[in-house]
mmCIF file with all atom_site columns, C-alpha atoms in Angstrom:
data_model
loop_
_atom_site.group_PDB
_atom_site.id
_atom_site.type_symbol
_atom_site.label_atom_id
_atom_site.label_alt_id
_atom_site.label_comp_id
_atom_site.label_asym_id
_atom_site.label_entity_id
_atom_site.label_seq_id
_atom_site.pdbx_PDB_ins_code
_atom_site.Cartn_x
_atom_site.Cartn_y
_atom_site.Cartn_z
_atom_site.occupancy
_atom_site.B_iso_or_equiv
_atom_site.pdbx_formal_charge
_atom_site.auth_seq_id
_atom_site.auth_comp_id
_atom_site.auth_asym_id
_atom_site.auth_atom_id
_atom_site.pdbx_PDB_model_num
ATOM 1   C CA . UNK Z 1 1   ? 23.770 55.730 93.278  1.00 0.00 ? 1   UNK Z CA 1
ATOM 2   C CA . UNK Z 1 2   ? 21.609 54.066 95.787  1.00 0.00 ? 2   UNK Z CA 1
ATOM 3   C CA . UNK Z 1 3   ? 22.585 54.983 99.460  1.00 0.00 ? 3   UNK Z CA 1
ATOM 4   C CA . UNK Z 1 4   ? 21.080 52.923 102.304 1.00 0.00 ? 4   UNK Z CA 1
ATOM 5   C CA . UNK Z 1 5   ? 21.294 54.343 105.645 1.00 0.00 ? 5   UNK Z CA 1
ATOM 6   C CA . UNK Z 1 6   ? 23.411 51.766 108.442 1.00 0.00 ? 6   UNK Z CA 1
ATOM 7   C CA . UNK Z 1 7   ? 21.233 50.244 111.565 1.00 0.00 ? 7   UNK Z CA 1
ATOM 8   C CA . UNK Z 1 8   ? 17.722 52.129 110.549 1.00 0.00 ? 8   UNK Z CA 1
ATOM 9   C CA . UNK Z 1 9   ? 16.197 49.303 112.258 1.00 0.00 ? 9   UNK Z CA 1
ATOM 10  C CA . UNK Z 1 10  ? 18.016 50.425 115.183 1.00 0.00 ? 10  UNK Z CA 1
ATOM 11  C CA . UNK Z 1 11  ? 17.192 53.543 115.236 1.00 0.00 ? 11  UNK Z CA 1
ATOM 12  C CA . UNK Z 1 12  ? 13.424 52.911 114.728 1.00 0.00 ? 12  UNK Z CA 1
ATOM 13  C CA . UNK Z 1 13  ? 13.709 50.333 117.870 1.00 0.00 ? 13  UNK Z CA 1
ATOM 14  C CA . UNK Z 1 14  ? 16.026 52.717 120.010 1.00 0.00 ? 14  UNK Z CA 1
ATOM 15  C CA . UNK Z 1 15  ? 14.835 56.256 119.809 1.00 0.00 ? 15  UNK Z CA 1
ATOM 16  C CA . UNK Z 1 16  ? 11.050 55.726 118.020 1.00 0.00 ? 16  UNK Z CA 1
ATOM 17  C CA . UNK Z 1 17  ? 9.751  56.573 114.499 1.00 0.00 ? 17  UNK Z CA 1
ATOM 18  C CA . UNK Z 1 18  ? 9.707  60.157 115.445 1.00 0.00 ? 18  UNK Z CA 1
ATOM 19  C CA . UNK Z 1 19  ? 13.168 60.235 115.274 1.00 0.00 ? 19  UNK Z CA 1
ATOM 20  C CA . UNK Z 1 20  ? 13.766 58.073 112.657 1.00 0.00 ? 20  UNK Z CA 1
ATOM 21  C CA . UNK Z 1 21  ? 11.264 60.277 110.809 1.00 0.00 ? 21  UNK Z CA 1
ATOM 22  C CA . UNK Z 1 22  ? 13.617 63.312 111.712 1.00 0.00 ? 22  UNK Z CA 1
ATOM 23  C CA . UNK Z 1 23  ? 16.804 61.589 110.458 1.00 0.00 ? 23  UNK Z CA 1
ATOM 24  C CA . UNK Z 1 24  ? 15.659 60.899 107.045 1.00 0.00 ? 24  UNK Z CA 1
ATOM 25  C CA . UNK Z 1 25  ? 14.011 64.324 106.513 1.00 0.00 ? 25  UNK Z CA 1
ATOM 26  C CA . UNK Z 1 26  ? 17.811 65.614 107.600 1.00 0.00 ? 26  UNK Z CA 1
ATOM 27  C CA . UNK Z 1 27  ? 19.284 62.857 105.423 1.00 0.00 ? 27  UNK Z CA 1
ATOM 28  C CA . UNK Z 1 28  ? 17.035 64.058 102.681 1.00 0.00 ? 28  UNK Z CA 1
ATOM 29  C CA . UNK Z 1 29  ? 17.688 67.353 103.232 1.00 0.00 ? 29  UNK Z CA 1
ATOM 30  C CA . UNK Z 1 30  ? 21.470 67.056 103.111 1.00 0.00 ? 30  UNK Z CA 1
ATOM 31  C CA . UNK Z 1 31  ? 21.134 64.926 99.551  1.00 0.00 ? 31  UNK Z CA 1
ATOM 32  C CA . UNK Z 1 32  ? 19.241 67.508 98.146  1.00 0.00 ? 32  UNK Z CA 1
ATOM 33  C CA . UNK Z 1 33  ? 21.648 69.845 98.996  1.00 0.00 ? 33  UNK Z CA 1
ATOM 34  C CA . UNK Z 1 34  ? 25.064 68.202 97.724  1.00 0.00 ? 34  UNK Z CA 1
ATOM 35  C CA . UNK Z 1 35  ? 23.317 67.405 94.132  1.00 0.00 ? 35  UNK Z CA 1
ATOM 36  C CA . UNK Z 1 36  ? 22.277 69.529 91.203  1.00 0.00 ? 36  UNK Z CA 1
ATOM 37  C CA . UNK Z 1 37  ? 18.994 70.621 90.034  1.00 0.00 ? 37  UNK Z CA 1
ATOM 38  C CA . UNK Z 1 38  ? 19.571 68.679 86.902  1.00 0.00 ? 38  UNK Z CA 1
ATOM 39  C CA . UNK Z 1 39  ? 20.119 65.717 88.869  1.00 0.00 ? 39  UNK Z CA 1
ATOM 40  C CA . UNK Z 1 40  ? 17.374 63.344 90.439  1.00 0.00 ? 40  UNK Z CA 1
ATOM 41  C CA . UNK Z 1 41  ? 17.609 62.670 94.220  1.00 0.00 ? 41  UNK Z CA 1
ATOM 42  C CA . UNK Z 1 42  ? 15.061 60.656 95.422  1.00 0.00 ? 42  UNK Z CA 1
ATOM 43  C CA . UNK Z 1 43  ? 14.008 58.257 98.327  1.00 0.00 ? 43  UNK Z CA 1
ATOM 44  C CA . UNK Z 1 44  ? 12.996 54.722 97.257  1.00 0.00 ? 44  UNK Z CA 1
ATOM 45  C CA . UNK Z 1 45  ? 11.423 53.645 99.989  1.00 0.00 ? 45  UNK Z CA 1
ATOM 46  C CA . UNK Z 1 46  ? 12.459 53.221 104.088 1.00 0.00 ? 46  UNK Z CA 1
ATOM 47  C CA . UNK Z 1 47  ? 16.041 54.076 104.525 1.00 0.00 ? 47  UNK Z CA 1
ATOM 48  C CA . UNK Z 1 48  ? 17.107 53.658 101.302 1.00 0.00 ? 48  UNK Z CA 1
ATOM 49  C CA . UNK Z 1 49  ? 17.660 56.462 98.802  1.00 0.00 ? 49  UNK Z CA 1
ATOM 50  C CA . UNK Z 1 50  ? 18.288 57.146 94.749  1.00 0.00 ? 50  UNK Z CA 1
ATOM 51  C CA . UNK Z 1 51  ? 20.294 59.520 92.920  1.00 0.00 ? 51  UNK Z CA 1
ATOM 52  C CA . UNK Z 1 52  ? 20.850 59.812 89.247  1.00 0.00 ? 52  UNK Z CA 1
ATOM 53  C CA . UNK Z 1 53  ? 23.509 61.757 87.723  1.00 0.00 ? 53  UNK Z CA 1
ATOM 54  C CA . UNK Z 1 54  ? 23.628 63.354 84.272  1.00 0.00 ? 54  UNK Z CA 1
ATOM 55  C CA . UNK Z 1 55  ? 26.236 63.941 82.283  1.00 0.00 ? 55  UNK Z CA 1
ATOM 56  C CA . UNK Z 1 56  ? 29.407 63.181 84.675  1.00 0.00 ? 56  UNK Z CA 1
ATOM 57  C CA . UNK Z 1 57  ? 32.627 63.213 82.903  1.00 0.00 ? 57  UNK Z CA 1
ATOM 58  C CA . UNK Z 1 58  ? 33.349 60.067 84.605  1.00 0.00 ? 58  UNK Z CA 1
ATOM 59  C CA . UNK Z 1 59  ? 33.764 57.642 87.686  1.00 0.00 ? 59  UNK Z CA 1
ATOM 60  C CA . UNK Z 1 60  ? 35.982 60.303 89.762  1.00 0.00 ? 60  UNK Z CA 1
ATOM 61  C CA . UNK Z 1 61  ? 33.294 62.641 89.961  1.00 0.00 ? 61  UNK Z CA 1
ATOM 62  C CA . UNK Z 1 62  ? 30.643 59.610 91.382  1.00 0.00 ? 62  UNK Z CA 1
ATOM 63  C CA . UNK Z 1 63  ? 33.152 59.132 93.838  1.00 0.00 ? 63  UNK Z CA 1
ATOM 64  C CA . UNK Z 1 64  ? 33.643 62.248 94.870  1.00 0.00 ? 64  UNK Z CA 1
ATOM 65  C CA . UNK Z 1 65  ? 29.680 62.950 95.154  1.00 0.00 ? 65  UNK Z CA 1
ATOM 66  C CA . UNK Z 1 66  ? 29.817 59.700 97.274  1.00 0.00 ? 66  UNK Z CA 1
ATOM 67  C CA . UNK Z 1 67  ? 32.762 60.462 99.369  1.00 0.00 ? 67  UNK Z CA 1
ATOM 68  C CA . UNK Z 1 68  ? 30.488 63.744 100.420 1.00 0.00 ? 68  UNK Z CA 1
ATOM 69  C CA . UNK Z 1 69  ? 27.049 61.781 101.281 1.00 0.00 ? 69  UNK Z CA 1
ATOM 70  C CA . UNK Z 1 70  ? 29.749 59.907 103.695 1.00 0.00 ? 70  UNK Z CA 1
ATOM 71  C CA . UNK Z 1 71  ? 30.780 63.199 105.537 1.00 0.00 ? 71  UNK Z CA 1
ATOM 72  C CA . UNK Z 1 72  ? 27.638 64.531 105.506 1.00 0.00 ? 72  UNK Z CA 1
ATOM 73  C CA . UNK Z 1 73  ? 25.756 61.620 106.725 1.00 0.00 ? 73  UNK Z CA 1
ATOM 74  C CA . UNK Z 1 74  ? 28.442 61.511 109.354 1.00 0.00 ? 74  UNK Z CA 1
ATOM 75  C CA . UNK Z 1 75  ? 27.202 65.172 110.114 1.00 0.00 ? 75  UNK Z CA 1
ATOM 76  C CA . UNK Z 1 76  ? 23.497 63.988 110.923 1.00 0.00 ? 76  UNK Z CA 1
ATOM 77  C CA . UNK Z 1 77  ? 22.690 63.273 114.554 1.00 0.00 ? 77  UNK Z CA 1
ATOM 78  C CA . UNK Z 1 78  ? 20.303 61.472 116.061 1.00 0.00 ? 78  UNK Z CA 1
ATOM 79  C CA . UNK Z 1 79  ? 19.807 64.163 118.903 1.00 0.00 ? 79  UNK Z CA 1
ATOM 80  C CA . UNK Z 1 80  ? 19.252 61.622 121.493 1.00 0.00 ? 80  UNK Z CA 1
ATOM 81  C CA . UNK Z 1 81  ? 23.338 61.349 122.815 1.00 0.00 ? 81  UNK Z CA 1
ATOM 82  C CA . UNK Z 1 82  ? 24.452 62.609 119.699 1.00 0.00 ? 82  UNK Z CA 1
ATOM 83  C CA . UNK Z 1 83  ? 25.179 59.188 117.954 1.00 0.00 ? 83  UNK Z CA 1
ATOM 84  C CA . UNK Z 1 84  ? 26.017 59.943 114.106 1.00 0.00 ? 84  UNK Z CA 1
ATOM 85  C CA . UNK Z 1 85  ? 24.212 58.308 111.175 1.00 0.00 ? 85  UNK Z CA 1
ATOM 86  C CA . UNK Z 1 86  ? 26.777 56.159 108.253 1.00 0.00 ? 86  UNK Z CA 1
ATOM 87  C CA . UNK Z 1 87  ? 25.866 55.263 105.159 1.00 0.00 ? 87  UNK Z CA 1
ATOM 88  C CA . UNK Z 1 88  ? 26.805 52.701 102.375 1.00 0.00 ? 88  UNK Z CA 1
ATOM 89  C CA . UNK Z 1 89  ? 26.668 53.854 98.697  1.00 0.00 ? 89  UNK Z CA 1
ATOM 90  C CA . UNK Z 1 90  ? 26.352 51.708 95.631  1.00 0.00 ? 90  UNK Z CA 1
ATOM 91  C CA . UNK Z 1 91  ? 27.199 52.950 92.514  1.00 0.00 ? 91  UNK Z CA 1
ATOM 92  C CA . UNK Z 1 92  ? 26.842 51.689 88.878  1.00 0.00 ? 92  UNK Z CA 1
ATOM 93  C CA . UNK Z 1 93  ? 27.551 53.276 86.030  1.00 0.00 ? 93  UNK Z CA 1
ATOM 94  C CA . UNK Z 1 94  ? 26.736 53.301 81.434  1.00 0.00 ? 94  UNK Z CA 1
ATOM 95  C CA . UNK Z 1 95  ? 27.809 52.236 79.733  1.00 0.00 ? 95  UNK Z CA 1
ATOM 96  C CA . UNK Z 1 96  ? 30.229 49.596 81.724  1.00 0.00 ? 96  UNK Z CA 1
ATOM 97  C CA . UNK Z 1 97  ? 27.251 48.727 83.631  1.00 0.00 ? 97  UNK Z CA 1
ATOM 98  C CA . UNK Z 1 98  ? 24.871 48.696 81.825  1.00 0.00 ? 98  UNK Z CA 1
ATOM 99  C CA . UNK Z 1 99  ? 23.014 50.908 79.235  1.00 0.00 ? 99  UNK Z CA 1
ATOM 100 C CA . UNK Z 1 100 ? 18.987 50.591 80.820  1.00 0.00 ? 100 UNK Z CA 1
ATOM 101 C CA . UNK Z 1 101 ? 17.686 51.216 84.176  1.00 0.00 ? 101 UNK Z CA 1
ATOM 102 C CA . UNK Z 1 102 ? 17.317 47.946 85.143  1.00 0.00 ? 102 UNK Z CA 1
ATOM 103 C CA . UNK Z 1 103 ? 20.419 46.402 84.763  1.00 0.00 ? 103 UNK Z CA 1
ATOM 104 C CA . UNK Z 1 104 ? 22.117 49.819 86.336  1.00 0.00 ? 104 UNK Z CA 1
ATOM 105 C CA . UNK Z 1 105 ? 19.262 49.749 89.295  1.00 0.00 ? 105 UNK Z CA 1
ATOM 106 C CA . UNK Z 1 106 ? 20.547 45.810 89.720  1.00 0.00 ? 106 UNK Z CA 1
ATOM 107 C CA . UNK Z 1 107 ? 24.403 47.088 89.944  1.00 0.00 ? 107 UNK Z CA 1
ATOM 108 C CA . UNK Z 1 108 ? 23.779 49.532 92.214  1.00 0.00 ? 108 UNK Z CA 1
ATOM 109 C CA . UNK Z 1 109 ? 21.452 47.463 94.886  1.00 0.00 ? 109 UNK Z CA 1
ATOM 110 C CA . UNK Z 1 110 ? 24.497 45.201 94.518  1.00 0.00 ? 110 UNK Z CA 1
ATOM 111 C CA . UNK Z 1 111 ? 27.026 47.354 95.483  1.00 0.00 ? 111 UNK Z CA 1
ATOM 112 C CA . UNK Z 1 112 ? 25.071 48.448 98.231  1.00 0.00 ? 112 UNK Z CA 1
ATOM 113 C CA . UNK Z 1 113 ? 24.475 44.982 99.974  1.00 0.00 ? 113 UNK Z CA 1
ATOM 114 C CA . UNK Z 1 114 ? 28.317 44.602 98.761  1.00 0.00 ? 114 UNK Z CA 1
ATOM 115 C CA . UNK Z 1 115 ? 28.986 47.136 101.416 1.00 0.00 ? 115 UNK Z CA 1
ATOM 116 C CA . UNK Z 1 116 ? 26.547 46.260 103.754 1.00 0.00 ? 116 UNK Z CA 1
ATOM 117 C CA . UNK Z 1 117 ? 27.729 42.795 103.704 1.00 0.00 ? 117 UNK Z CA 1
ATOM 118 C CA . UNK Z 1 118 ? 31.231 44.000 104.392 1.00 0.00 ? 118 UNK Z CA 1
ATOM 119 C CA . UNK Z 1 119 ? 30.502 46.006 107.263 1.00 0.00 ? 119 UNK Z CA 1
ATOM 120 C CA . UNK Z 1 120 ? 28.773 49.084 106.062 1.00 0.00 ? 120 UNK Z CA 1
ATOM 121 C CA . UNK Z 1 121 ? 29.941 52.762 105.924 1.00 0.00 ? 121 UNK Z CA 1
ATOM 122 C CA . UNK Z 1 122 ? 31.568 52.614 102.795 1.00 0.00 ? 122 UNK Z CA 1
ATOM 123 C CA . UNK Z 1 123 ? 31.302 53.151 98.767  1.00 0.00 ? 123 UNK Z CA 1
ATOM 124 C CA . UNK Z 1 124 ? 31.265 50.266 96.231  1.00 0.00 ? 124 UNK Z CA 1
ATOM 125 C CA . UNK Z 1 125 ? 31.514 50.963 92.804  1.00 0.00 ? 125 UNK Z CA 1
ATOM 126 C CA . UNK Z 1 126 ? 30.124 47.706 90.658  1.00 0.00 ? 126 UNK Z CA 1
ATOM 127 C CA . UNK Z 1 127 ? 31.824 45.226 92.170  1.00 0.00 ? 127 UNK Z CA 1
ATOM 128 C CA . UNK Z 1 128 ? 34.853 46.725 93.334  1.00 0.00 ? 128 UNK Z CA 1
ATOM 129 C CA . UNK Z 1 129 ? 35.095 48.325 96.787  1.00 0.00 ? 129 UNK Z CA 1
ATOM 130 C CA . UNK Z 1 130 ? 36.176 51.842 96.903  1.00 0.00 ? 130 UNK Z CA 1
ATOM 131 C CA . UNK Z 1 131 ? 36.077 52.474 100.783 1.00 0.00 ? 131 UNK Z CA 1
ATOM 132 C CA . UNK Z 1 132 ? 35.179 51.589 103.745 1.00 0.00 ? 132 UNK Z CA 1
ATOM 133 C CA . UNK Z 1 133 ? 35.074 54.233 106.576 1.00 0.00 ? 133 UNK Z CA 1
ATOM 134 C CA . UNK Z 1 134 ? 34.034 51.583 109.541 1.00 0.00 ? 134 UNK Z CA 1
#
């Protein structure tokens, strides 16, 4: 999964770095807490963020893990007039994705701008849209 946080920029530019700062150490917080130890959560750099899963019995449970950085994202304020952070999720999966890193990385980061494009707030699995919450 790669999960890119909605209007960063924004955020940055409105409230300051501080508080940008504070939202993705909540973000990251909240990841870290809806995942496994055996799987790797990670941030890639500026408001985007990684997660690998092991061992999933299939696309349901992606979903589902998606559906949940949704909510909780939706559960992370900014403290300054309580505006609420959204994400958009790619996901890409092996083997029908892919069977190395980098052609899974290149799904994902795909289905990410897929959402984004779209109108953000929402969970795209390969190329096919899953949901969109905005």
């Amino acid at each position: 999964l790669i999960i890119d946080l909605d209007h960063f920029k924004e955020v940055n530019d409105t409230f300051g770095h501080q508080t940008g700062d504070a939202v993705l150490h909540d973000f990251a917080e909240v990841l870290r807490r809806l995942f496994r130890p055996s799987d790797f959560v990670g941030r890639f750099g500026g408001d985007e963020f990684v997660v690998f899963l092991n061992d999933i019995p299939g696309k349901e449970i992606a979903l589902q893990k998606a559906q949940r950085i949704l909510d909780a994202a939706s559960h992370v304020l900014l403290g300054v007039g309580g505006t609420k952070v959204s994400a958009s999720v790619g996901i890409a999966a092996s083997p029908q994705h892919g069977a190395d890193y980098d052609s899974l990385f290149s799904m994902a980061d795909r289905s990410v701008y897929n959402v984004k494009e779209g109108g953000r707030n929402g969970i795209c699995f390969g190329k096919e849209e899953i949901q969109r919450l905005s």
